[in-house]
Tab-separated table of C-alpha atoms in Angstrom:
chain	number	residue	atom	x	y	z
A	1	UNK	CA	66.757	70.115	138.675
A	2	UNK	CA	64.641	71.710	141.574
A	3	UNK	CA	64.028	75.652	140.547
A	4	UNK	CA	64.992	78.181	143.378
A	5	UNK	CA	61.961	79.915	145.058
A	6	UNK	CA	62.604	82.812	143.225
A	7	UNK	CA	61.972	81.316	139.638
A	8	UNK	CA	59.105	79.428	140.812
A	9	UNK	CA	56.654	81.421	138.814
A	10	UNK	CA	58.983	81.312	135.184
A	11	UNK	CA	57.447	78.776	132.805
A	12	UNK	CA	60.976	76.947	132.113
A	13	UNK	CA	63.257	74.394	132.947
A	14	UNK	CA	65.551	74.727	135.515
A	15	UNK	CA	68.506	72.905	134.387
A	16	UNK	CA	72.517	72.365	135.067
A	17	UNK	CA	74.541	71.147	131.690
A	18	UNK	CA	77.219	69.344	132.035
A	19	UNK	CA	78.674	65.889	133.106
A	20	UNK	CA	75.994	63.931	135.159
A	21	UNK	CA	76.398	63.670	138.536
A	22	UNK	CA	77.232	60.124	139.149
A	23	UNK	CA	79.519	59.449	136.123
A	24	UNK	CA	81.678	62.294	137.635
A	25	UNK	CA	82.227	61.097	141.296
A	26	UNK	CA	82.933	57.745	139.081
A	27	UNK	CA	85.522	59.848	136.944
A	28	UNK	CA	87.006	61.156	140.369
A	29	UNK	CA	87.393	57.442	142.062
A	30	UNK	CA	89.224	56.569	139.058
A	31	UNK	CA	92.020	59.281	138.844
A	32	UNK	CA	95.344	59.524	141.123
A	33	UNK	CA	94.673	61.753	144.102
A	34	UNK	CA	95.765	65.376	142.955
A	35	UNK	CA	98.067	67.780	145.386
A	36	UNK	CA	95.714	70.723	144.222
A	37	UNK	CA	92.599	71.390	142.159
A	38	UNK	CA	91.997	73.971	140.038
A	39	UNK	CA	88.651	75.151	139.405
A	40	UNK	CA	87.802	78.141	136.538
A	41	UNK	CA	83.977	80.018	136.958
A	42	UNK	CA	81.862	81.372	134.173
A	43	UNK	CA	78.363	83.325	134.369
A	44	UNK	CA	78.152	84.270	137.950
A	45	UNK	CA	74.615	83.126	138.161
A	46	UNK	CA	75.931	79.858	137.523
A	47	UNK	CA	77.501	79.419	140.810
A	48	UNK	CA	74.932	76.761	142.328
A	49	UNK	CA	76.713	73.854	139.908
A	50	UNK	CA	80.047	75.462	140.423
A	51	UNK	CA	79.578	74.921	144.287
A	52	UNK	CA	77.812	71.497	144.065
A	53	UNK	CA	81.212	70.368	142.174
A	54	UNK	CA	83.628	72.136	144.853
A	55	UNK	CA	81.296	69.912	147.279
A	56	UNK	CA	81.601	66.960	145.367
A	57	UNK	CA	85.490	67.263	145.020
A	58	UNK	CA	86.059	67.871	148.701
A	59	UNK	CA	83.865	65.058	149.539
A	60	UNK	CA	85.993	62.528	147.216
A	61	UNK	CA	89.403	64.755	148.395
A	62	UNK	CA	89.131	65.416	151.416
A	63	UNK	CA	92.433	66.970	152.158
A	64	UNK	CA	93.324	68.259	148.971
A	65	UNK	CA	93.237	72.508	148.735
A	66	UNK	CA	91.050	73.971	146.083
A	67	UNK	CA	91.900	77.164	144.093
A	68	UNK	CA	88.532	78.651	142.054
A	69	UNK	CA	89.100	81.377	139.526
A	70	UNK	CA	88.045	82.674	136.347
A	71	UNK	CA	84.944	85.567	135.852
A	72	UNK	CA	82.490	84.396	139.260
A	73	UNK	CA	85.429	84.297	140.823
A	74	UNK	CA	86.650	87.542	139.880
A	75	UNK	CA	83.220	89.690	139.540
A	76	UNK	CA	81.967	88.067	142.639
A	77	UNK	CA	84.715	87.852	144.821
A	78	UNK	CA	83.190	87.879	148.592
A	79	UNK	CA	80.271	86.243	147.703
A	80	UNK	CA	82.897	83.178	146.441
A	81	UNK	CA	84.932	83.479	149.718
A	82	UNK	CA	82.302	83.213	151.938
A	83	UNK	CA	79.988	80.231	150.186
A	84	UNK	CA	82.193	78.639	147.832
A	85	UNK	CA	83.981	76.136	149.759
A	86	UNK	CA	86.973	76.350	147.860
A	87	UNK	CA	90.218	77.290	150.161
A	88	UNK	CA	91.798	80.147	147.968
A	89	UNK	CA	89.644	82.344	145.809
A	90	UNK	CA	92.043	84.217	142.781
A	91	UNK	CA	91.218	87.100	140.793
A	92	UNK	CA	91.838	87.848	137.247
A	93	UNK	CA	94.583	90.326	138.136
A	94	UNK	CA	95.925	87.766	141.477
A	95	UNK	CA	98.185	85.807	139.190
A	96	UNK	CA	101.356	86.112	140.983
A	97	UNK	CA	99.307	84.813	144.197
A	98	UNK	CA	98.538	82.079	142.133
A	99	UNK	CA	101.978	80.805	142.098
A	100	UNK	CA	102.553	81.475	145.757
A	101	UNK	CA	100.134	79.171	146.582
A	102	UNK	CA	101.182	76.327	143.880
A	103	UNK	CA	104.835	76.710	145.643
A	104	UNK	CA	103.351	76.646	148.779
A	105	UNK	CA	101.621	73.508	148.373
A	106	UNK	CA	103.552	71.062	146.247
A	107	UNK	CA	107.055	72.635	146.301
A	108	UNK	CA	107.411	72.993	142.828
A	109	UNK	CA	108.807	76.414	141.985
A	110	UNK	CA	106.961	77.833	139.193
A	111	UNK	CA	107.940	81.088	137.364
A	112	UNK	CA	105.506	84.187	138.326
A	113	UNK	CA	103.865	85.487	135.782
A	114	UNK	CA	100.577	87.530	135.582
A	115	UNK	CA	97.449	86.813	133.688
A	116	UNK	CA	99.060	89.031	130.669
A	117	UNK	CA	101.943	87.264	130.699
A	118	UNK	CA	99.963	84.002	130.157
A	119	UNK	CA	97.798	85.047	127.893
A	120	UNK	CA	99.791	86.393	125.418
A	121	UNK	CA	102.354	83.499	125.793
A	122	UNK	CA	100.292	80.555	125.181
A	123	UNK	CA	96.612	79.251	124.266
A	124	UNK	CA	94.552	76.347	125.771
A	125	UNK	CA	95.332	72.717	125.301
A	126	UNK	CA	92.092	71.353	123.357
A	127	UNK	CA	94.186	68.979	122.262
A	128	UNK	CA	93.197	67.157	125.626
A	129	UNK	CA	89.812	66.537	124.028
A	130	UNK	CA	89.353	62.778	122.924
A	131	UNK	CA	87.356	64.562	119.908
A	132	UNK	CA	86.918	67.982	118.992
A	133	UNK	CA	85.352	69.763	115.900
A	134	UNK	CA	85.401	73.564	116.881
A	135	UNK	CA	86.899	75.747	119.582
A	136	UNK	CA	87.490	79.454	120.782
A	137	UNK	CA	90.176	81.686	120.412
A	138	UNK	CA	91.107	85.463	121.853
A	139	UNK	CA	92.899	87.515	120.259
A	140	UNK	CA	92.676	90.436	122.539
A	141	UNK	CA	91.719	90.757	125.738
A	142	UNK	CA	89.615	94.087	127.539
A	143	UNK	CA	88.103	96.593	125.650
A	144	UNK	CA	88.547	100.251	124.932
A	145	UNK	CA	85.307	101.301	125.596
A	146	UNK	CA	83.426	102.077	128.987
A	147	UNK	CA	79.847	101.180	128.521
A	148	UNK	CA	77.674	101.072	131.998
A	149	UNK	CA	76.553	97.428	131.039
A	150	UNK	CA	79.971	95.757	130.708
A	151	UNK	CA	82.663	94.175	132.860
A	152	UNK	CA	85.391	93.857	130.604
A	153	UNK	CA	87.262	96.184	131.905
A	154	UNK	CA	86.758	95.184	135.268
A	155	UNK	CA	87.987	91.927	134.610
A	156	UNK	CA	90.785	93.507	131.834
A	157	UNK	CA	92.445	96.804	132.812
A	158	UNK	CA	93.752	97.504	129.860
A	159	UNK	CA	93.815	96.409	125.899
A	160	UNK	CA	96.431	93.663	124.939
A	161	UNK	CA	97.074	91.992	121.857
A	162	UNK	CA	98.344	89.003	120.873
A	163	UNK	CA	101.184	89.312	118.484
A	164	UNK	CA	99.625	87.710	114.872
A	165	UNK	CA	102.634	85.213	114.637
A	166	UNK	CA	101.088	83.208	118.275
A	167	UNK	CA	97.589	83.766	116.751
A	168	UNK	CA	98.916	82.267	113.514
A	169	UNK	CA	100.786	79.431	115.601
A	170	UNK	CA	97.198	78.698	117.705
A	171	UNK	CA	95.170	78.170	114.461
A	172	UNK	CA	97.765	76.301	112.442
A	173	UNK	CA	97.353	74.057	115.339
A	174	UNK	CA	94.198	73.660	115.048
A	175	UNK	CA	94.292	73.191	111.849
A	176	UNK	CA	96.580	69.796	112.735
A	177	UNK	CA	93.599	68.503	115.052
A	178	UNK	CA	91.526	68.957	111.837
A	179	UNK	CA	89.288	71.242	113.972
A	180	UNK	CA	86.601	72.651	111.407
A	181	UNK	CA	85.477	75.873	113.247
A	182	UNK	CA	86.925	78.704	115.329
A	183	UNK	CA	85.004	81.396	116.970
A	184	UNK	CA	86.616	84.630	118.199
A	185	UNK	CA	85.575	85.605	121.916
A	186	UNK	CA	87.433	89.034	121.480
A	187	UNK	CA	85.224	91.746	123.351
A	188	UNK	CA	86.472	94.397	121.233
A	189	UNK	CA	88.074	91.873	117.929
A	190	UNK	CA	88.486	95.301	115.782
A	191	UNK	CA	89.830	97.723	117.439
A	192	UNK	CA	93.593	98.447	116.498
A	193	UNK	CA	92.402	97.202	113.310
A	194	UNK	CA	95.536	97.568	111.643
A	195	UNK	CA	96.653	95.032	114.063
A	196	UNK	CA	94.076	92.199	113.555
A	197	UNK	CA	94.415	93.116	109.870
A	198	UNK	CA	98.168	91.882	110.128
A	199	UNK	CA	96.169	88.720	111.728
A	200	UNK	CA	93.671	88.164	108.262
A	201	UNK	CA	96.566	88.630	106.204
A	202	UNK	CA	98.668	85.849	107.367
A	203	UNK	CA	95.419	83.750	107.582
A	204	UNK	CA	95.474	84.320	103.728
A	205	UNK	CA	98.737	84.052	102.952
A	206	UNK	CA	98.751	80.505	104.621
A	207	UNK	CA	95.415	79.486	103.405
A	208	UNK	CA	93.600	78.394	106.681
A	209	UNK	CA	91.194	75.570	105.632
A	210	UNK	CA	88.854	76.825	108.581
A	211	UNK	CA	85.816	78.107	108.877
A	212	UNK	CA	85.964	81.366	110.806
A	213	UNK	CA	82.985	83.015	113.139
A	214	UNK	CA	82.263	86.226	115.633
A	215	UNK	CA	79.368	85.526	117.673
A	216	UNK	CA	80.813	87.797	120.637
A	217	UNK	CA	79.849	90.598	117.912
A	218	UNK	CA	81.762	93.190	116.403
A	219	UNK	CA	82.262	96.286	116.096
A	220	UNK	CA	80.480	98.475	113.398
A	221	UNK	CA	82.387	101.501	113.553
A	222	UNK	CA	85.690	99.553	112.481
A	223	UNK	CA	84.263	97.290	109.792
A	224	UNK	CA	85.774	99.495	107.039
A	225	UNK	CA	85.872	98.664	103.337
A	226	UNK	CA	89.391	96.651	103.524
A	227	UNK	CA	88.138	94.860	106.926
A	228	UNK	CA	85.222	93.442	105.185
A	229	UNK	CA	87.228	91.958	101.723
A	230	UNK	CA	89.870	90.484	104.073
A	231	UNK	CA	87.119	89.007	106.482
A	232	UNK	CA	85.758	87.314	103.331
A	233	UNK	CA	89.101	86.037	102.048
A	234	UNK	CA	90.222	84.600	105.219
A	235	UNK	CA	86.901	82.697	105.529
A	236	UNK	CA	85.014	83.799	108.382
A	237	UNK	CA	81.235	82.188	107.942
A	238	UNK	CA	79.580	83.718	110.936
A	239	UNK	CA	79.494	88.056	111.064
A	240	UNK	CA	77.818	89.259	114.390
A	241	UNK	CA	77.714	93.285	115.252
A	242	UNK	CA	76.940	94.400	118.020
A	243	UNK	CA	74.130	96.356	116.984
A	244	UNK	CA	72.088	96.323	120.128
A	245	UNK	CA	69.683	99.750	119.522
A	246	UNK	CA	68.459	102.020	117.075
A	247	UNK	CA	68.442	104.817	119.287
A	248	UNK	CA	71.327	106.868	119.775
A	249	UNK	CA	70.423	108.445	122.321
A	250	UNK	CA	70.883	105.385	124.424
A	251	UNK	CA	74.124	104.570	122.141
A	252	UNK	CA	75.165	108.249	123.081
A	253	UNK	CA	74.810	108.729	127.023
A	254	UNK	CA	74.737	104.824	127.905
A	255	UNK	CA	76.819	103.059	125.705
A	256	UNK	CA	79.991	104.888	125.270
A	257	UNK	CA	78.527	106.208	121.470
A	258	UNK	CA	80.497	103.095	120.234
A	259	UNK	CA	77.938	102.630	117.329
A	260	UNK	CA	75.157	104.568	115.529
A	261	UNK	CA	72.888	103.858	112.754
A	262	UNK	CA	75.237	105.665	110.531
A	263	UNK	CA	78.014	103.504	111.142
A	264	UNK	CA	75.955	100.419	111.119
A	265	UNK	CA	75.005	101.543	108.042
A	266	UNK	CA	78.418	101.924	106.518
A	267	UNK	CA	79.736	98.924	107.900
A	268	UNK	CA	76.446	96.863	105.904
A	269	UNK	CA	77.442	98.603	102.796
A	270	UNK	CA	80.931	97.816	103.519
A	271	UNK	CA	80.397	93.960	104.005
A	272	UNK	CA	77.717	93.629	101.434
A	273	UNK	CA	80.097	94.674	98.819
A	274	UNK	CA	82.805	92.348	100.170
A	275	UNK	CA	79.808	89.374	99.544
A	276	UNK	CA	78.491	88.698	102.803
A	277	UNK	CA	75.330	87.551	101.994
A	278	UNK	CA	74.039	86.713	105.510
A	279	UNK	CA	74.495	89.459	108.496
A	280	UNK	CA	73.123	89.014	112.037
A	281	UNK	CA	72.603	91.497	114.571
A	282	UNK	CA	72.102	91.666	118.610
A	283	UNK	CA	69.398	93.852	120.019
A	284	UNK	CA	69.680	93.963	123.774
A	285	UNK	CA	65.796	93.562	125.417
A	286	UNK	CA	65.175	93.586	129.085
A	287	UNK	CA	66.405	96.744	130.170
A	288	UNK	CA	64.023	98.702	132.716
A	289	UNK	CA	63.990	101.811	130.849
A	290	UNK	CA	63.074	99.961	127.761
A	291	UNK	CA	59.556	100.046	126.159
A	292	UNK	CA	58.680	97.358	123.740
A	293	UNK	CA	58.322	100.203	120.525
A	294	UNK	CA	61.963	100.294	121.158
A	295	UNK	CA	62.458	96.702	120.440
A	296	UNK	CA	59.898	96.833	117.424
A	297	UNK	CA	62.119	100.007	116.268
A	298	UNK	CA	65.332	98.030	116.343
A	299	UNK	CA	64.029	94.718	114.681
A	300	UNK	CA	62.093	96.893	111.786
A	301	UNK	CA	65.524	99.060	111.069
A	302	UNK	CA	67.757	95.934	110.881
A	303	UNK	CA	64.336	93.448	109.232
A	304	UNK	CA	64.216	96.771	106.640
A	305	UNK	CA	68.119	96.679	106.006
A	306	UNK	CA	68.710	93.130	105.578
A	307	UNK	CA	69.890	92.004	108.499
A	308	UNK	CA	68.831	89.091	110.919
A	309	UNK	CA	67.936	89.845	114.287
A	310	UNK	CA	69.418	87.672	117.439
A	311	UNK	CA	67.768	89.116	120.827
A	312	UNK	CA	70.230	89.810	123.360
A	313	UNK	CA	68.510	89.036	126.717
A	314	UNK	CA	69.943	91.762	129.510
A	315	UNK	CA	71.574	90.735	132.934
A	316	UNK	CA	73.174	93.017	134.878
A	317	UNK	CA	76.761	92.141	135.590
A	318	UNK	CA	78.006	92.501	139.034
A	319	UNK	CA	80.726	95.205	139.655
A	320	UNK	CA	79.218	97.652	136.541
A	321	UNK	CA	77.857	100.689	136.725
A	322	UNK	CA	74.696	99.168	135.893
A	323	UNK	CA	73.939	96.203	138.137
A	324	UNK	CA	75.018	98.940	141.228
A	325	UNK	CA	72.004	100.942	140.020
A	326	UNK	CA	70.163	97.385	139.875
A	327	UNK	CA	70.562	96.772	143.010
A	328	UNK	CA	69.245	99.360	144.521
A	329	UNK	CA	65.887	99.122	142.249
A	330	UNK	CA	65.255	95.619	142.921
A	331	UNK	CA	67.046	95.040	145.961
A	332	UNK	CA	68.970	92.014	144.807
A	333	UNK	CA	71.868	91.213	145.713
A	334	UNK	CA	72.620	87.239	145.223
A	335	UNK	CA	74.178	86.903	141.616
A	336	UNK	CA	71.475	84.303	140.928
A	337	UNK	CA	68.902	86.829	140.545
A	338	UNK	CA	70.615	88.117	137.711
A	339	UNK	CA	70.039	84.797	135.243
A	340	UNK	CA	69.419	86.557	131.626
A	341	UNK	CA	66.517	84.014	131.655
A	342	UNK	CA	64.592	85.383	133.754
A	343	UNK	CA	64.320	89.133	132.637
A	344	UNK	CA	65.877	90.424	135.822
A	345	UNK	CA	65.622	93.846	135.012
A	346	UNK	CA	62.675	93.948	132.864
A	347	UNK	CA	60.187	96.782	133.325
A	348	UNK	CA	57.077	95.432	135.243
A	349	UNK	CA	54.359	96.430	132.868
A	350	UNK	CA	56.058	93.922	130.673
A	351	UNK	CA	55.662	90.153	131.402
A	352	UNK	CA	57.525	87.275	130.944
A	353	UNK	CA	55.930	85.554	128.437
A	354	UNK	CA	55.269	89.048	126.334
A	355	UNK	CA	59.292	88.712	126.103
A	356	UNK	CA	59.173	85.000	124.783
A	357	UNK	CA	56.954	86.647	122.316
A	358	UNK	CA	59.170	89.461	121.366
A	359	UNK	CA	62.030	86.721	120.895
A	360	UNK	CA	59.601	84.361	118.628
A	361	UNK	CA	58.820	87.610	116.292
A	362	UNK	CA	62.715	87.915	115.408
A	363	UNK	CA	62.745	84.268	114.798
A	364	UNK	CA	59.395	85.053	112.226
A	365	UNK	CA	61.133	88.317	111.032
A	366	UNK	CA	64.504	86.371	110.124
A	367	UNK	CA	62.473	83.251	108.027
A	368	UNK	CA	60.342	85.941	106.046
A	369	UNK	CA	63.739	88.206	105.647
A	370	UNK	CA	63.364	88.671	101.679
A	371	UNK	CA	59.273	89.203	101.449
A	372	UNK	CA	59.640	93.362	102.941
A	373	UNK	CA	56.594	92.587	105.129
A	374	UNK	CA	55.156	95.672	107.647
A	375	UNK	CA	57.317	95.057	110.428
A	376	UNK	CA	55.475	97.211	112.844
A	377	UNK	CA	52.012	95.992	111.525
A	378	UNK	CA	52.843	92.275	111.775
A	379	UNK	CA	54.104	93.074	114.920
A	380	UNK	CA	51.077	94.600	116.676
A	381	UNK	CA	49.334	91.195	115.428
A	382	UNK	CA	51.500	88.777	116.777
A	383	UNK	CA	52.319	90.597	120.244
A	384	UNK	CA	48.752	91.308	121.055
């Protein structure tokens, strides 16, 4: 689709996934008229597709109220109620309102509950899905941590587990739709670990044939000895830490000190032993105060230990610390600007495509992970 005048100058496609636009105003002429739509948000740069399908809808439904929720929704809450469209706008935390509004409209008295109450009550119906091979689950929900980056506890105000008999209940489940491959989306899966331990062990005790990943990342300072051997037993595939820098002194005053190289470190040791044979790692590039020999730093410590690097492109979340101070740099204020694609905070001695380039050298560094090469040496050839 037609790039926004901003993004005019970024060598890329501009594109919105999904269901094409024709075969869903065909979908819509083919259902029952609702009494209310429901409409969840994701990335809040995404918000051009969510408001060309609130369009759409009200086109097709002309009288029928809208409700929009989920993280846009909730991170970006004026900008929704004034360009949305949609007729009630509900935050994460707005859950009773929620139910207001479905009495209001169709009479049917529902029970009030909040979004805690929900979540740790139930789990999504994928069984809707004609065909389905893999699928997310939570755990948890927030985080314990405060780092300037992050809106988890913005959208979470506090830490809440799930009790490991409904997480057992959700994956047997999917077990029964023969689903192959479950992801956790936990922001902070570790933490209580004695909790999520509780979790592993009934996954072993009822030998789960499923294939278990954590590409949210985890956290190093938890993966102790005993974390790592049940990981393995209980069949988790894909291990993701949160690695993100190698120097703590960003760790330290930005970051909340939630990892070091130390505990990196231990927690390698720890999984190696356990017979993880593949790691990965995020390193977070595009941050303004960020010079490329930090990057290079980061990918030769993780290249040196083992470990395969995944760049983490940066985008300031509305409603953090960090997209505040943003704003007032760049003077930016629609959430579109703040598309990880583009860079948005990058520093401006550092171009676009140098980026690309820093993101092809992990991709090189990950292929040749067993021949020891001179990170820094190999890297001054290929980014120059």
């Amino acid at each position: 689709i037609e790039k926004p005048e901003f993004f005019k100058d970024i060598p890329r496609n501009y594109k919105r996934y999904g269901m094409p636009v024709f075969l869903f105003k065909k979908f819509l002429k083919e259902i029952e008229k609702p009494d209310l739509i429901l409409i969840t948000s994701f990335m809040t740069y995404w918000y051009p597709g969510l408001f060309e399908t609130i369009k759409i809808l009200k086109e097709e439904f002309k009288s029928v109220p809208i409700i929009l929720g989920g993280i846009y929704a909730s991170l970006c809450y004026e900008h929704a109620l004034s360009n949305s469209l949609a007729d009630f706008v509900i935050r994460n935390w707005e859950f009773e309102k929620l139910f207001e509004i479905i009495n209001d409209i169709t009479g049917i008295k529902v029970e009030k509950k909040s979004f805690e109450e929900i979540f740790l009550e139930g789990f999504p119906e994928y069984n809707l899905y004609e065909n389905i091979n893999s699928c997310a689950i939570l755990t948890s929900i927030g985080c314990p941590f405060n780092c300037i980056y992050c809106a988890s506890s913005l959208l979470y105000k506090k830490f809440i587990r799930r009790k490991p008999e409904k997480v057992l209940e959700e994956i047997k489940n999917y077990q029964k739709m023969k689903i192959k491959d479950v992801a956790f989306y936990d922001d902070a899966l570790l933490f209580k670990k004695e909790e999520f331990k509780e979790i592993l062990d009934r996954i072993i005790k009822e030998n789960i044939n499923i294939n278990f990943h954590t590409p949210n990342g985890i956290h190093a300072r938890e993966i102790d000895e005993e974390i790592a051997i049940k990981l393995k037993k209980a069949n988790f595939k894909t291990i993701r830490i949160g690695f993100e820098s190698a120097f703590d002194e960003r760790l330290k005053n930005e970051w909340s000190f939630k990892s070091s190289k130390g505990m990196f470190l231990n927690a390698i040791k720890n999984l190696k032993s356990a017979s993880f044979d593949e790691i990965g790692a995020y390193v977070i590039i595009g941050l303004y105060n960020q010079s490329i020999e930090e990057i290079i730093e980061s990918y030769a410590f993780l290249y040196e230990n083992g470990i395969k690097i995944y760049p983490a492109q940066f985008s300031p979340v509305p409603g953090t610390i960090y997209y505040n101070e943003w704003v007032k740099r760049k003077n930016l204020k629609d959430p579109i600007f703040t598309n990880k694609s583009i860079y948005p905070d990058k520093p401006d001695n550092i171009s676009f495509e140098k980026y690309e380039r820093i993101k092809d050298f992990a991709k090189i560094l990950n292929r040749r992970i067993n021949e020891r090469i001179n990170v820094y040496k190999e890297a001054r050839e290929f980014l120059n």
